[in-house]
mmCIF file of C-alpha atoms and ligand atoms in Angstrom:
data_model
loop_
_atom_site.group_PDB
_atom_site.id
_atom_site.type_symbol
_atom_site.label_atom_id
_atom_site.label_comp_id
_atom_site.label_asym_id
_atom_site.label_seq_id
_atom_site.Cartn_x
_atom_site.Cartn_y
_atom_site.Cartn_z
ATOM 1 C CA UNK A 1 110.207 278.727 -56.410
ATOM 2 C CA UNK A 2 108.243 281.307 -56.756
ATOM 3 C CA UNK A 3 104.806 280.196 -58.061
ATOM 4 C CA UNK A 4 101.673 281.899 -58.993
ATOM 5 C CA UNK A 5 98.181 279.647 -58.660
ATOM 6 C CA UNK A 6 95.237 280.048 -59.507
ATOM 7 C CA UNK A 7 92.024 277.613 -57.918
ATOM 8 C CA UNK A 8 88.954 277.435 -60.152
ATOM 9 C CA UNK A 9 86.198 276.003 -58.188
ATOM 10 C CA UNK A 10 82.109 276.030 -59.630
ATOM 11 C CA UNK A 11 79.973 277.037 -57.286
ATOM 12 C CA UNK A 12 77.719 273.786 -56.746
ATOM 13 C CA UNK A 13 77.938 272.446 -60.233
ATOM 14 C CA UNK A 14 75.674 269.653 -60.573
ATOM 15 C CA UNK A 15 72.931 271.883 -59.173
ATOM 16 C CA UNK A 16 73.828 274.563 -60.994
ATOM 17 C CA UNK A 17 74.398 272.850 -64.422
ATOM 18 C CA UNK A 18 70.221 271.155 -63.692
ATOM 19 C CA UNK A 19 69.048 274.787 -63.297
ATOM 20 C CA UNK A 20 70.177 276.287 -66.077
ATOM 21 C CA UNK A 21 68.998 273.908 -67.855
ATOM 22 C CA UNK A 22 65.669 273.783 -66.650
ATOM 23 C CA UNK A 23 65.487 277.261 -65.278
ATOM 24 C CA UNK A 24 62.205 276.321 -63.645
ATOM 25 C CA UNK A 25 64.204 275.209 -60.736
ATOM 26 C CA UNK A 26 65.591 278.303 -60.464
ATOM 27 C CA UNK A 27 65.370 279.369 -56.559
ATOM 28 C CA UNK A 28 64.284 276.344 -55.685
ATOM 29 C CA UNK A 29 66.546 273.730 -53.293
ATOM 30 C CA UNK A 30 67.680 271.137 -55.486
ATOM 31 C CA UNK A 31 69.586 268.150 -53.934
ATOM 32 C CA UNK A 32 71.183 266.371 -56.748
ATOM 33 C CA UNK A 33 71.928 262.230 -55.381
ATOM 34 C CA UNK A 34 69.080 259.969 -55.052
ATOM 35 C CA UNK A 35 65.396 260.333 -54.397
ATOM 36 C CA UNK A 36 64.111 260.336 -50.657
ATOM 37 C CA UNK A 37 63.092 256.900 -50.652
ATOM 38 C CA UNK A 38 66.059 255.404 -52.510
ATOM 39 C CA UNK A 39 69.194 254.700 -50.539
ATOM 40 C CA UNK A 40 71.908 257.437 -51.006
ATOM 41 C CA UNK A 41 73.838 260.583 -50.328
ATOM 42 C CA UNK A 42 73.740 264.124 -51.966
ATOM 43 C CA UNK A 43 76.289 264.710 -54.041
ATOM 44 C CA UNK A 44 75.500 268.454 -54.654
ATOM 45 C CA UNK A 45 72.689 270.645 -53.339
ATOM 46 C CA UNK A 46 71.984 274.762 -54.573
ATOM 47 C CA UNK A 47 72.801 277.133 -52.011
ATOM 48 C CA UNK A 48 69.307 277.046 -51.627
ATOM 49 C CA UNK A 49 68.953 274.024 -50.433
ATOM 50 C CA UNK A 50 71.956 274.662 -48.457
ATOM 51 C CA UNK A 51 69.789 276.918 -45.922
ATOM 52 C CA UNK A 52 68.020 274.123 -45.031
ATOM 53 C CA UNK A 53 71.151 272.724 -43.714
ATOM 54 C CA UNK A 54 71.912 270.225 -46.242
ATOM 55 C CA UNK A 55 75.440 269.660 -47.419
ATOM 56 C CA UNK A 56 77.216 267.458 -49.568
ATOM 57 C CA UNK A 57 77.927 264.081 -48.523
ATOM 58 C CA UNK A 58 74.689 264.041 -46.642
ATOM 59 C CA UNK A 59 72.488 260.975 -46.153
ATOM 60 C CA UNK A 60 69.394 261.843 -48.831
ATOM 61 C CA UNK A 61 66.645 260.488 -46.112
ATOM 62 C CA UNK A 62 68.821 263.024 -43.848
ATOM 63 C CA UNK A 63 68.299 265.667 -46.735
ATOM 64 C CA UNK A 64 64.643 265.224 -47.112
ATOM 65 C CA UNK A 65 64.162 265.453 -42.937
ATOM 66 C CA UNK A 66 65.397 268.663 -43.282
ATOM 67 C CA UNK A 67 63.775 270.124 -46.797
ATOM 68 C CA UNK A 68 60.856 268.163 -47.384
ATOM 69 C CA UNK A 69 60.014 270.971 -50.439
ATOM 70 C CA UNK A 70 63.617 270.186 -51.923
ATOM 71 C CA UNK A 71 63.793 269.036 -55.517
ATOM 72 C CA UNK A 72 65.455 265.788 -55.603
ATOM 73 C CA UNK A 73 67.335 264.458 -58.468
ATOM 74 C CA UNK A 74 69.944 261.726 -59.718
ATOM 75 C CA UNK A 75 73.017 262.526 -60.749
ATOM 76 C CA UNK A 76 73.672 263.250 -64.926
ATOM 77 C CA UNK A 77 77.388 262.578 -65.054
ATOM 78 C CA UNK A 78 77.353 262.761 -69.037
ATOM 79 C CA UNK A 79 76.132 266.325 -69.039
ATOM 80 C CA UNK A 80 78.490 267.298 -66.393
ATOM 81 C CA UNK A 81 81.350 265.681 -68.104
ATOM 82 C CA UNK A 82 80.368 267.994 -71.449
ATOM 83 C CA UNK A 83 80.528 270.579 -69.549
ATOM 84 C CA UNK A 84 83.612 270.543 -67.667
ATOM 85 C CA UNK A 85 85.422 270.028 -71.425
ATOM 86 C CA UNK A 86 83.875 273.187 -71.941
ATOM 87 C CA UNK A 87 85.379 274.627 -68.775
ATOM 88 C CA UNK A 88 88.858 273.473 -69.196
ATOM 89 C CA UNK A 89 89.302 274.661 -72.604
ATOM 90 C CA UNK A 90 88.063 277.943 -71.568
ATOM 91 C CA UNK A 91 90.595 277.896 -68.284
ATOM 92 C CA UNK A 92 93.383 276.082 -70.387
ATOM 93 C CA UNK A 93 93.819 279.088 -72.313
ATOM 94 C CA UNK A 94 95.382 281.259 -70.076
ATOM 95 C CA UNK A 95 97.771 278.800 -67.787
ATOM 96 C CA UNK A 96 101.300 277.113 -68.592
ATOM 97 C CA UNK A 97 99.241 273.732 -67.200
ATOM 98 C CA UNK A 98 96.490 272.758 -65.034
ATOM 99 C CA UNK A 99 95.435 270.370 -62.886
ATOM 100 C CA UNK A 100 91.907 268.902 -62.809
ATOM 101 C CA UNK A 101 91.147 267.682 -59.349
ATOM 102 C CA UNK A 102 86.960 267.108 -60.106
ATOM 103 C CA UNK A 103 85.158 267.614 -63.117
ATOM 104 C CA UNK A 104 84.420 271.720 -62.023
ATOM 105 C CA UNK A 105 88.010 272.421 -59.986
ATOM 106 C CA UNK A 106 91.615 272.984 -61.458
ATOM 107 C CA UNK A 107 94.572 274.196 -60.409
ATOM 108 C CA UNK A 108 96.230 276.675 -62.955
ATOM 109 C CA UNK A 109 99.724 277.097 -62.846
ATOM 110 C CA UNK A 110 99.841 280.938 -64.368
ATOM 111 C CA UNK A 111 103.348 282.064 -62.811
ATOM 112 C CA UNK A 112 105.127 282.528 -66.670
ATOM 113 C CA UNK A 113 101.568 283.158 -68.801
ATOM 114 C CA UNK A 114 100.722 285.635 -66.053
ATOM 115 C CA UNK A 115 104.522 287.211 -64.768
ATOM 116 C CA UNK A 116 102.493 289.134 -62.009
ATOM 117 C CA UNK A 117 99.940 288.957 -59.330
ATOM 118 C CA UNK A 118 98.191 291.752 -60.974
ATOM 119 C CA UNK A 119 98.032 290.419 -64.174
ATOM 120 C CA UNK A 120 97.007 286.534 -62.622
ATOM 121 C CA UNK A 121 93.814 288.716 -61.146
ATOM 122 C CA UNK A 122 92.922 289.847 -64.784
ATOM 123 C CA UNK A 123 93.110 286.247 -65.762
ATOM 124 C CA UNK A 124 90.806 285.249 -63.163
ATOM 125 C CA UNK A 125 88.648 288.240 -63.644
ATOM 126 C CA UNK A 126 88.398 287.209 -67.350
ATOM 127 C CA UNK A 127 87.868 283.645 -66.565
ATOM 128 C CA UNK A 128 84.687 284.471 -64.643
ATOM 129 C CA UNK A 129 83.466 286.655 -66.996
ATOM 130 C CA UNK A 130 84.003 284.097 -69.745
ATOM 131 C CA UNK A 131 82.680 280.982 -67.698
ATOM 132 C CA UNK A 132 79.587 282.970 -66.862
ATOM 133 C CA UNK A 133 78.889 284.586 -70.360
ATOM 134 C CA UNK A 134 79.506 281.184 -72.021
ATOM 135 C CA UNK A 135 78.413 278.495 -69.770
ATOM 136 C CA UNK A 136 75.810 280.512 -67.979
ATOM 137 C CA UNK A 137 77.984 279.002 -64.364
ATOM 138 C CA UNK A 138 79.468 280.643 -61.748
ATOM 139 C CA UNK A 139 82.373 279.939 -60.386
ATOM 140 C CA UNK A 140 84.764 280.794 -57.407
ATOM 141 C CA UNK A 141 88.512 281.209 -58.114
ATOM 142 C CA UNK A 142 91.315 282.053 -55.672
ATOM 143 C CA UNK A 143 94.919 283.476 -56.569
ATOM 144 C CA UNK A 144 97.687 282.465 -54.091
ATOM 145 C CA UNK A 145 101.468 281.846 -54.200
ATOM 146 C CA UNK A 146 100.816 278.304 -53.632
ATOM 147 C CA UNK A 147 98.061 275.224 -54.590
ATOM 148 C CA UNK A 148 97.093 275.082 -50.638
ATOM 149 C CA UNK A 149 96.805 279.304 -50.378
ATOM 150 C CA UNK A 150 95.086 279.011 -53.692
ATOM 151 C CA UNK A 151 92.355 276.759 -52.440
ATOM 152 C CA UNK A 152 91.868 278.271 -49.723
ATOM 153 C CA UNK A 153 91.538 281.311 -51.444
ATOM 154 C CA UNK A 154 88.660 279.952 -53.689
ATOM 155 C CA UNK A 155 86.685 278.848 -50.775
ATOM 156 C CA UNK A 156 87.168 282.191 -49.104
ATOM 157 C CA UNK A 157 84.180 284.270 -50.885
ATOM 158 C CA UNK A 158 82.608 281.698 -51.809
ATOM 159 C CA UNK A 159 79.832 281.344 -54.055
ATOM 160 C CA UNK A 160 80.829 283.318 -56.904
ATOM 161 C CA UNK A 161 83.997 285.002 -55.096
ATOM 162 C CA UNK A 162 87.299 285.855 -55.891
ATOM 163 C CA UNK A 163 90.304 286.343 -53.462
ATOM 164 C CA UNK A 164 93.596 286.427 -53.367
ATOM 165 C CA UNK A 165 96.585 285.463 -50.777
ATOM 166 C CA UNK A 166 100.024 286.561 -52.494
ATOM 167 C CA UNK A 167 102.124 285.693 -49.749
ATOM 168 C CA UNK A 168 103.092 282.813 -47.375
ATOM 169 C CA UNK A 169 102.352 285.916 -44.495
ATOM 170 C CA UNK A 170 99.574 286.649 -45.665
ATOM 171 C CA UNK A 171 98.314 282.913 -45.336
ATOM 172 C CA UNK A 172 99.196 282.409 -42.078
ATOM 173 C CA UNK A 173 97.104 286.146 -41.290
ATOM 174 C CA UNK A 174 94.156 284.805 -42.650
ATOM 175 C CA UNK A 175 93.976 281.313 -41.719
ATOM 176 C CA UNK A 176 95.819 281.444 -37.953
ATOM 177 C CA UNK A 177 92.700 282.090 -35.582
ATOM 178 C CA UNK A 178 90.626 279.753 -37.537
ATOM 179 C CA UNK A 179 89.742 275.665 -36.800
ATOM 180 C CA UNK A 180 92.680 273.375 -37.680
ATOM 181 C CA UNK A 181 90.098 271.874 -39.753
ATOM 182 C CA UNK A 182 91.090 274.735 -42.400
ATOM 183 C CA UNK A 183 94.744 272.794 -42.751
ATOM 184 C CA UNK A 184 94.735 270.691 -45.779
ATOM 185 C CA UNK A 185 95.247 267.036 -45.131
ATOM 186 C CA UNK A 186 93.379 267.748 -41.530
ATOM 187 C CA UNK A 187 90.493 265.543 -42.128
ATOM 188 C CA UNK A 188 87.402 264.888 -40.005
ATOM 189 C CA UNK A 189 89.642 262.479 -37.967
ATOM 190 C CA UNK A 190 92.680 264.645 -37.540
ATOM 191 C CA UNK A 191 90.387 267.573 -36.418
ATOM 192 C CA UNK A 192 89.305 265.475 -33.521
ATOM 193 C CA UNK A 193 92.222 264.009 -32.176
ATOM 194 C CA UNK A 194 93.899 267.814 -32.335
ATOM 195 C CA UNK A 195 90.397 268.921 -30.777
ATOM 196 C CA UNK A 196 90.995 266.803 -28.071
ATOM 197 C CA UNK A 197 94.202 267.817 -27.042
ATOM 198 C CA UNK A 198 92.386 270.974 -26.756
ATOM 199 C CA UNK A 199 94.353 272.461 -30.162
ATOM 200 C CA UNK A 200 91.128 274.032 -31.884
ATOM 201 C CA UNK A 201 93.112 276.296 -33.871
ATOM 202 C CA UNK A 202 95.651 276.839 -36.362
ATOM 203 C CA UNK A 203 97.584 278.883 -33.728
ATOM 204 C CA UNK A 204 97.482 276.509 -31.215
ATOM 205 C CA UNK A 205 98.757 274.088 -33.513
ATOM 206 C CA UNK A 206 101.654 275.949 -34.646
ATOM 207 C CA UNK A 207 102.007 276.850 -30.522
ATOM 208 C CA UNK A 208 102.426 273.113 -29.982
ATOM 209 C CA UNK A 209 104.325 271.914 -32.917
ATOM 210 C CA UNK A 210 106.446 269.400 -30.939
ATOM 211 C CA UNK A 211 103.222 267.471 -29.226
ATOM 212 C CA UNK A 212 101.613 267.275 -32.725
ATOM 213 C CA UNK A 213 104.311 265.636 -34.286
ATOM 214 C CA UNK A 214 104.672 263.164 -31.580
ATOM 215 C CA UNK A 215 100.963 262.487 -32.081
ATOM 216 C CA UNK A 216 100.510 261.964 -35.548
ATOM 217 C CA UNK A 217 104.176 261.342 -36.271
ATOM 218 C CA UNK A 218 105.171 262.086 -40.136
ATOM 219 C CA UNK A 219 101.507 263.531 -41.009
ATOM 220 C CA UNK A 220 101.991 265.913 -37.852
ATOM 221 C CA UNK A 221 104.820 266.776 -39.741
ATOM 222 C CA UNK A 222 103.131 267.704 -42.990
ATOM 223 C CA UNK A 223 100.466 269.341 -41.224
ATOM 224 C CA UNK A 224 102.684 271.988 -39.423
ATOM 225 C CA UNK A 225 103.987 272.542 -42.757
ATOM 226 C CA UNK A 226 100.876 273.445 -43.894
ATOM 227 C CA UNK A 227 99.840 275.152 -41.568
ATOM 228 C CA UNK A 228 102.737 277.375 -42.047
ATOM 229 C CA UNK A 229 102.084 277.989 -45.254
ATOM 230 C CA UNK A 230 104.717 276.051 -46.963
ATOM 231 C CA UNK A 231 103.334 274.412 -49.901
ATOM 232 C CA UNK A 232 106.022 273.419 -53.000
ATOM 233 C CA UNK A 233 103.967 271.033 -54.673
ATOM 234 C CA UNK A 234 103.536 271.824 -58.285
ATOM 235 C CA UNK A 235 100.750 271.794 -60.610
ATOM 236 C CA UNK A 236 100.475 268.041 -62.799
ATOM 237 C CA UNK A 237 99.399 268.575 -65.884
ATOM 238 C CA UNK A 238 96.811 265.804 -65.641
ATOM 239 C CA UNK A 239 93.105 265.689 -66.258
ATOM 240 C CA UNK A 240 91.590 262.330 -64.871
ATOM 241 C CA UNK A 241 88.148 262.123 -67.006
ATOM 242 C CA UNK A 242 90.556 262.006 -69.922
ATOM 243 C CA UNK A 243 93.017 259.653 -68.841
ATOM 244 C CA UNK A 244 92.676 255.914 -70.163
ATOM 245 C CA UNK A 245 93.189 254.429 -66.837
ATOM 246 C CA UNK A 246 93.533 255.819 -63.122
ATOM 247 C CA UNK A 247 96.216 254.353 -60.854
ATOM 248 C CA UNK A 248 98.322 254.656 -57.795
ATOM 249 C CA UNK A 249 101.655 253.375 -56.515
ATOM 250 C CA UNK A 250 104.159 253.219 -53.597
ATOM 251 C CA UNK A 251 107.814 253.047 -53.548
ATOM 252 C CA UNK A 252 109.384 251.475 -50.460
ATOM 253 C CA UNK A 253 112.113 252.664 -48.806
ATOM 254 C CA UNK A 254 113.861 249.563 -48.637
ATOM 255 C CA UNK A 255 112.572 245.825 -50.832
ATOM 256 C CA UNK A 256 109.274 244.185 -49.489
ATOM 257 C CA UNK A 257 109.861 240.482 -49.659
ATOM 258 C CA UNK A 258 106.675 240.046 -47.878
ATOM 259 C CA UNK A 259 103.599 239.270 -50.032
ATOM 260 C CA UNK A 260 101.236 239.648 -47.219
ATOM 261 C CA UNK A 261 102.453 243.148 -46.833
ATOM 262 C CA UNK A 262 101.792 243.740 -50.807
ATOM 263 C CA UNK A 263 98.265 242.287 -50.476
ATOM 264 C CA UNK A 264 97.935 245.098 -48.116
ATOM 265 C CA UNK A 265 99.023 247.589 -49.286
ATOM 266 C CA UNK A 266 97.300 246.848 -52.332
ATOM 267 C CA UNK A 267 94.272 247.061 -50.232
ATOM 268 C CA UNK A 268 94.925 250.907 -49.501
ATOM 269 C CA UNK A 269 96.131 251.717 -53.351
ATOM 270 C CA UNK A 270 92.893 249.772 -54.427
ATOM 271 C CA UNK A 271 90.713 252.021 -52.023
ATOM 272 C CA UNK A 272 92.553 255.606 -53.352
ATOM 273 C CA UNK A 273 92.073 254.096 -56.947
ATOM 274 C CA UNK A 274 88.278 253.786 -55.959
ATOM 275 C CA UNK A 275 88.191 256.969 -54.093
ATOM 276 C CA UNK A 276 89.616 258.869 -57.366
ATOM 277 C CA UNK A 277 87.474 257.350 -59.840
ATOM 278 C CA UNK A 278 84.681 258.150 -57.948
ATOM 279 C CA UNK A 279 85.203 261.608 -57.471
ATOM 280 C CA UNK A 280 85.398 261.777 -60.588
ATOM 281 C CA UNK A 281 82.392 259.766 -62.039
ATOM 282 C CA UNK A 282 84.300 257.213 -63.677
ATOM 283 C CA UNK A 283 84.462 253.319 -63.414
ATOM 284 C CA UNK A 284 86.791 250.843 -65.421
ATOM 285 C CA UNK A 285 86.140 247.837 -66.545
ATOM 286 C CA UNK A 286 89.583 246.319 -66.061
ATOM 287 C CA UNK A 287 92.467 246.402 -63.354
ATOM 288 C CA UNK A 288 96.177 246.487 -63.952
ATOM 289 C CA UNK A 289 98.894 245.421 -61.450
ATOM 290 C CA UNK A 290 102.497 246.849 -61.485
ATOM 291 C CA UNK A 291 105.537 245.681 -60.065
ATOM 292 C CA UNK A 292 108.840 246.800 -60.025
ATOM 293 C CA UNK A 293 111.385 244.265 -58.721
ATOM 294 C CA UNK A 294 114.744 245.148 -56.636
ATOM 295 C CA UNK A 295 116.636 244.882 -59.642
ATOM 296 C CA UNK A 296 114.376 247.769 -61.478
ATOM 297 C CA UNK A 297 112.797 245.101 -63.995
ATOM 298 C CA UNK A 298 109.309 246.207 -63.852
ATOM 299 C CA UNK A 299 106.491 244.209 -64.812
ATOM 300 C CA UNK A 300 102.579 244.645 -65.351
ATOM 301 C CA UNK A 301 99.381 242.534 -65.181
ATOM 302 C CA UNK A 302 96.331 242.996 -65.927
ATOM 303 C CA UNK A 303 92.764 241.935 -66.329
ATOM 304 C CA UNK A 304 89.242 242.682 -68.030
ATOM 305 C CA UNK A 305 86.866 242.407 -65.520
ATOM 306 C CA UNK A 306 83.595 244.503 -65.135
ATOM 307 C CA UNK A 307 83.174 244.048 -61.433
ATOM 308 C CA UNK A 308 85.708 246.556 -60.337
ATOM 309 C CA UNK A 309 83.823 249.508 -59.000
ATOM 310 C CA UNK A 310 84.472 248.798 -55.567
ATOM 311 C CA UNK A 311 87.661 249.075 -53.555
ATOM 312 C CA UNK A 312 87.220 244.951 -52.490
ATOM 313 C CA UNK A 313 86.787 243.649 -56.042
ATOM 314 C CA UNK A 314 89.935 245.671 -57.472
ATOM 315 C CA UNK A 315 91.960 244.684 -54.686
ATOM 316 C CA UNK A 316 90.732 241.008 -55.126
ATOM 317 C CA UNK A 317 91.969 241.288 -58.585
ATOM 318 C CA UNK A 318 95.220 242.272 -58.316
ATOM 319 C CA UNK A 319 96.161 240.296 -55.557
ATOM 320 C CA UNK A 320 95.273 237.134 -57.439
ATOM 321 C CA UNK A 321 97.637 238.912 -60.163
ATOM 322 C CA UNK A 322 100.473 239.207 -57.726
ATOM 323 C CA UNK A 323 100.127 235.641 -55.688
ATOM 324 C CA UNK A 324 100.613 234.187 -59.594
ATOM 325 C CA UNK A 325 103.832 236.115 -59.645
ATOM 326 C CA UNK A 326 107.612 234.490 -59.128
ATOM 327 C CA UNK A 327 108.512 235.936 -55.867
ATOM 328 C CA UNK A 328 111.325 238.314 -55.461
ATOM 329 C CA UNK A 329 112.085 241.479 -53.329
ATOM 330 C CA UNK A 330 109.601 244.349 -54.419
ATOM 331 C CA UNK A 331 110.723 248.132 -54.838
ATOM 332 C CA UNK A 332 107.273 249.428 -55.800
ATOM 333 C CA UNK A 333 103.529 248.478 -56.271
ATOM 334 C CA UNK A 334 100.920 249.959 -58.276
ATOM 335 C CA UNK A 335 96.911 248.886 -58.781
ATOM 336 C CA UNK A 336 95.104 250.846 -61.334
ATOM 337 C CA UNK A 337 91.861 250.957 -63.367
ATOM 338 C CA UNK A 338 91.676 251.013 -67.154
ATOM 339 C CA UNK A 339 89.166 251.269 -70.094
ATOM 340 C CA UNK A 340 87.292 253.874 -67.784
ATOM 341 C CA UNK A 341 84.010 255.509 -68.633
ATOM 342 C CA UNK A 342 81.831 257.787 -67.784
ATOM 343 C CA UNK A 343 78.492 258.109 -66.416
ATOM 344 C CA UNK A 344 76.303 255.192 -66.194
ATOM 345 C CA UNK A 345 77.742 254.987 -62.478
ATOM 346 C CA UNK A 346 74.827 252.705 -60.849
ATOM 347 C CA UNK A 347 73.630 253.931 -57.750
ATOM 348 C CA UNK A 348 74.347 251.457 -55.544
ATOM 349 C CA UNK A 349 77.675 252.186 -56.299
ATOM 350 C CA UNK A 350 77.847 255.109 -55.426
ATOM 351 C CA UNK A 351 76.189 254.618 -52.262
ATOM 352 C CA UNK A 352 78.395 251.959 -51.204
ATOM 353 C CA UNK A 353 81.500 254.426 -51.695
ATOM 354 C CA UNK A 354 79.662 257.501 -50.021
ATOM 355 C CA UNK A 355 78.582 255.420 -47.070
ATOM 356 C CA UNK A 356 82.069 254.757 -46.759
ATOM 357 C CA UNK A 357 83.130 258.088 -46.237
ATOM 358 C CA UNK A 358 80.248 259.539 -44.419
ATOM 359 C CA UNK A 359 80.892 256.295 -41.751
ATOM 360 C CA UNK A 360 78.275 254.307 -42.698
ATOM 361 C CA UNK A 361 78.012 251.112 -44.532
ATOM 362 C CA UNK A 362 80.617 248.778 -46.902
ATOM 363 C CA UNK A 363 81.448 245.947 -44.255
ATOM 364 C CA UNK A 364 83.705 244.498 -46.106
ATOM 365 C CA UNK A 365 86.002 247.418 -46.522
ATOM 366 C CA UNK A 366 85.226 248.168 -42.781
ATOM 367 C CA UNK A 367 86.126 244.481 -41.758
ATOM 368 C CA UNK A 368 89.182 244.462 -44.100
ATOM 369 C CA UNK A 369 90.538 247.772 -42.117
ATOM 370 C CA UNK A 370 89.788 246.482 -38.961
ATOM 371 C CA UNK A 371 91.752 243.106 -39.689
ATOM 372 C CA UNK A 372 94.612 245.402 -40.661
ATOM 373 C CA UNK A 373 94.422 247.532 -37.781
ATOM 374 C CA UNK A 374 94.974 244.346 -35.861
ATOM 375 C CA UNK A 375 98.015 243.474 -37.800
ATOM 376 C CA UNK A 376 99.551 246.992 -37.960
ATOM 377 C CA UNK A 377 98.951 248.608 -35.018
ATOM 378 C CA UNK A 378 97.015 251.880 -36.632
ATOM 379 C CA UNK A 379 93.937 252.787 -37.147
ATOM 380 C CA UNK A 380 93.123 253.220 -40.846
ATOM 381 C CA UNK A 381 89.489 253.420 -40.497
ATOM 382 C CA UNK A 382 90.236 256.534 -38.314
ATOM 383 C CA UNK A 383 92.392 257.884 -40.586
ATOM 384 C CA UNK A 384 90.922 257.378 -44.234
ATOM 385 C CA UNK A 385 90.211 261.019 -44.877
ATOM 386 C CA UNK A 386 93.658 261.677 -44.547
ATOM 387 C CA UNK A 387 95.509 258.340 -45.990
ATOM 388 C CA UNK A 388 93.472 258.857 -49.084
ATOM 389 C CA UNK A 389 95.854 261.772 -49.671
ATOM 390 C CA UNK A 390 99.395 260.434 -51.545
ATOM 391 C CA UNK A 391 101.566 261.751 -48.811
ATOM 392 C CA UNK A 392 100.082 260.393 -46.286
ATOM 393 C CA UNK A 393 99.705 256.803 -47.854
ATOM 394 C CA UNK A 394 103.165 256.864 -48.255
ATOM 395 C CA UNK A 395 104.176 257.479 -44.508
ATOM 396 C CA UNK A 396 101.555 255.008 -43.815
ATOM 397 C CA UNK A 397 102.662 252.071 -46.170
ATOM 398 C CA UNK A 398 106.195 252.700 -44.497
ATOM 399 C CA UNK A 399 104.696 252.710 -41.007
ATOM 400 C CA UNK A 400 103.065 249.119 -42.200
ATOM 401 C CA UNK A 401 106.419 247.864 -43.670
ATOM 402 C CA UNK A 402 108.414 248.600 -40.515
ATOM 403 C CA UNK A 403 105.575 247.100 -38.018
ATOM 404 C CA UNK A 404 105.711 243.732 -40.389
ATOM 405 C CA UNK A 405 109.387 243.848 -40.164
ATOM 406 C CA UNK A 406 109.429 244.199 -36.110
ATOM 407 C CA UNK A 407 106.825 241.472 -35.412
ATOM 408 C CA UNK A 408 108.279 239.189 -37.787
ATOM 409 C CA UNK A 409 111.789 239.667 -36.350
ATOM 410 C CA UNK A 410 110.297 238.934 -32.475
ATOM 411 C CA UNK A 411 107.907 236.072 -33.990
ATOM 412 C CA UNK A 412 109.371 233.219 -32.080
HETATM 413 MG MG1 LIG B 1 82.675 272.461 -56.581
#
């Protein structure tokens, strides 16, 4: 199906909002995250700060070393969420469906509402104008034939940019001589692995498709597809910040009766739930477990708890509910957090989560991932960026299921 998709992404969102609201910050390197003497990482920084080499996910201490004159601030999520609502109100009026992927970023399906790329380009211009005139903020907009291409397009001319990628061939032409990390779903670790094999550019990857698939398995197949400009994903109307819960679930290819495996899969799902909640500045106050048995009967169990802001805590609650259930073959398992609220994200929590992403602390999670590696013969830690993608997680859990069957059948 031919699609026309707009990807809109605010420029340095948190920092831009702070600068808009306090013009004395204009032109200064504004760094949002934590104070230099605190543990923490950079959530967003202004373009002036980027010139010093500061970037998001960087340790705040490192940011301070690079840019001691920076204006360091804590994030104000309530404010960003409010502005996000205003942004979505503008964006949503131009599309058939919109899918928020963060407070400041969304995919808009304009296939029908625009009808043509020329008209979509007009809509994109209007969105940029209204965002600036009504909210005093700049954004970058990409228009393309697929979600992946639209995202690439919006990054192309950042900040305050506009770019179009009308066809699959245009997309390939644009990225073919770039580093493999340009491909969506190729995270940091996958990039390293490919580089080690001297697969540096998209061209290298397309020339050596068989090796890539051999190296990365089904994830490799997906990378090759995306590198070829194939992306049939649709815009799913969903705004997590409006949702009452955030959940993730997995359907197994074959029913699972191994509750140890279910518990381990729940850990990956819990990490993903936590990741999504964090990216939207949300936290829950309850954990829900969902199971569909092989006879298609579904049950949910939930538990209110204030301590469900880390993957390990979500996992702990979910497993304790799982273990209280009657044991029957399971077809689907899912976990979520509910009673979501915004803001008041404690600094420690943010730190812990970010640390995990940038390869720092969060020892519990690392220990657990190492334990899983021993069981499933898969380097979860190294592939963390990628696993959190839905498609990859599905494949990884299948790998786990198969590994577990093999080891069970060869046990004495
Ligand atoms: Mg942004």
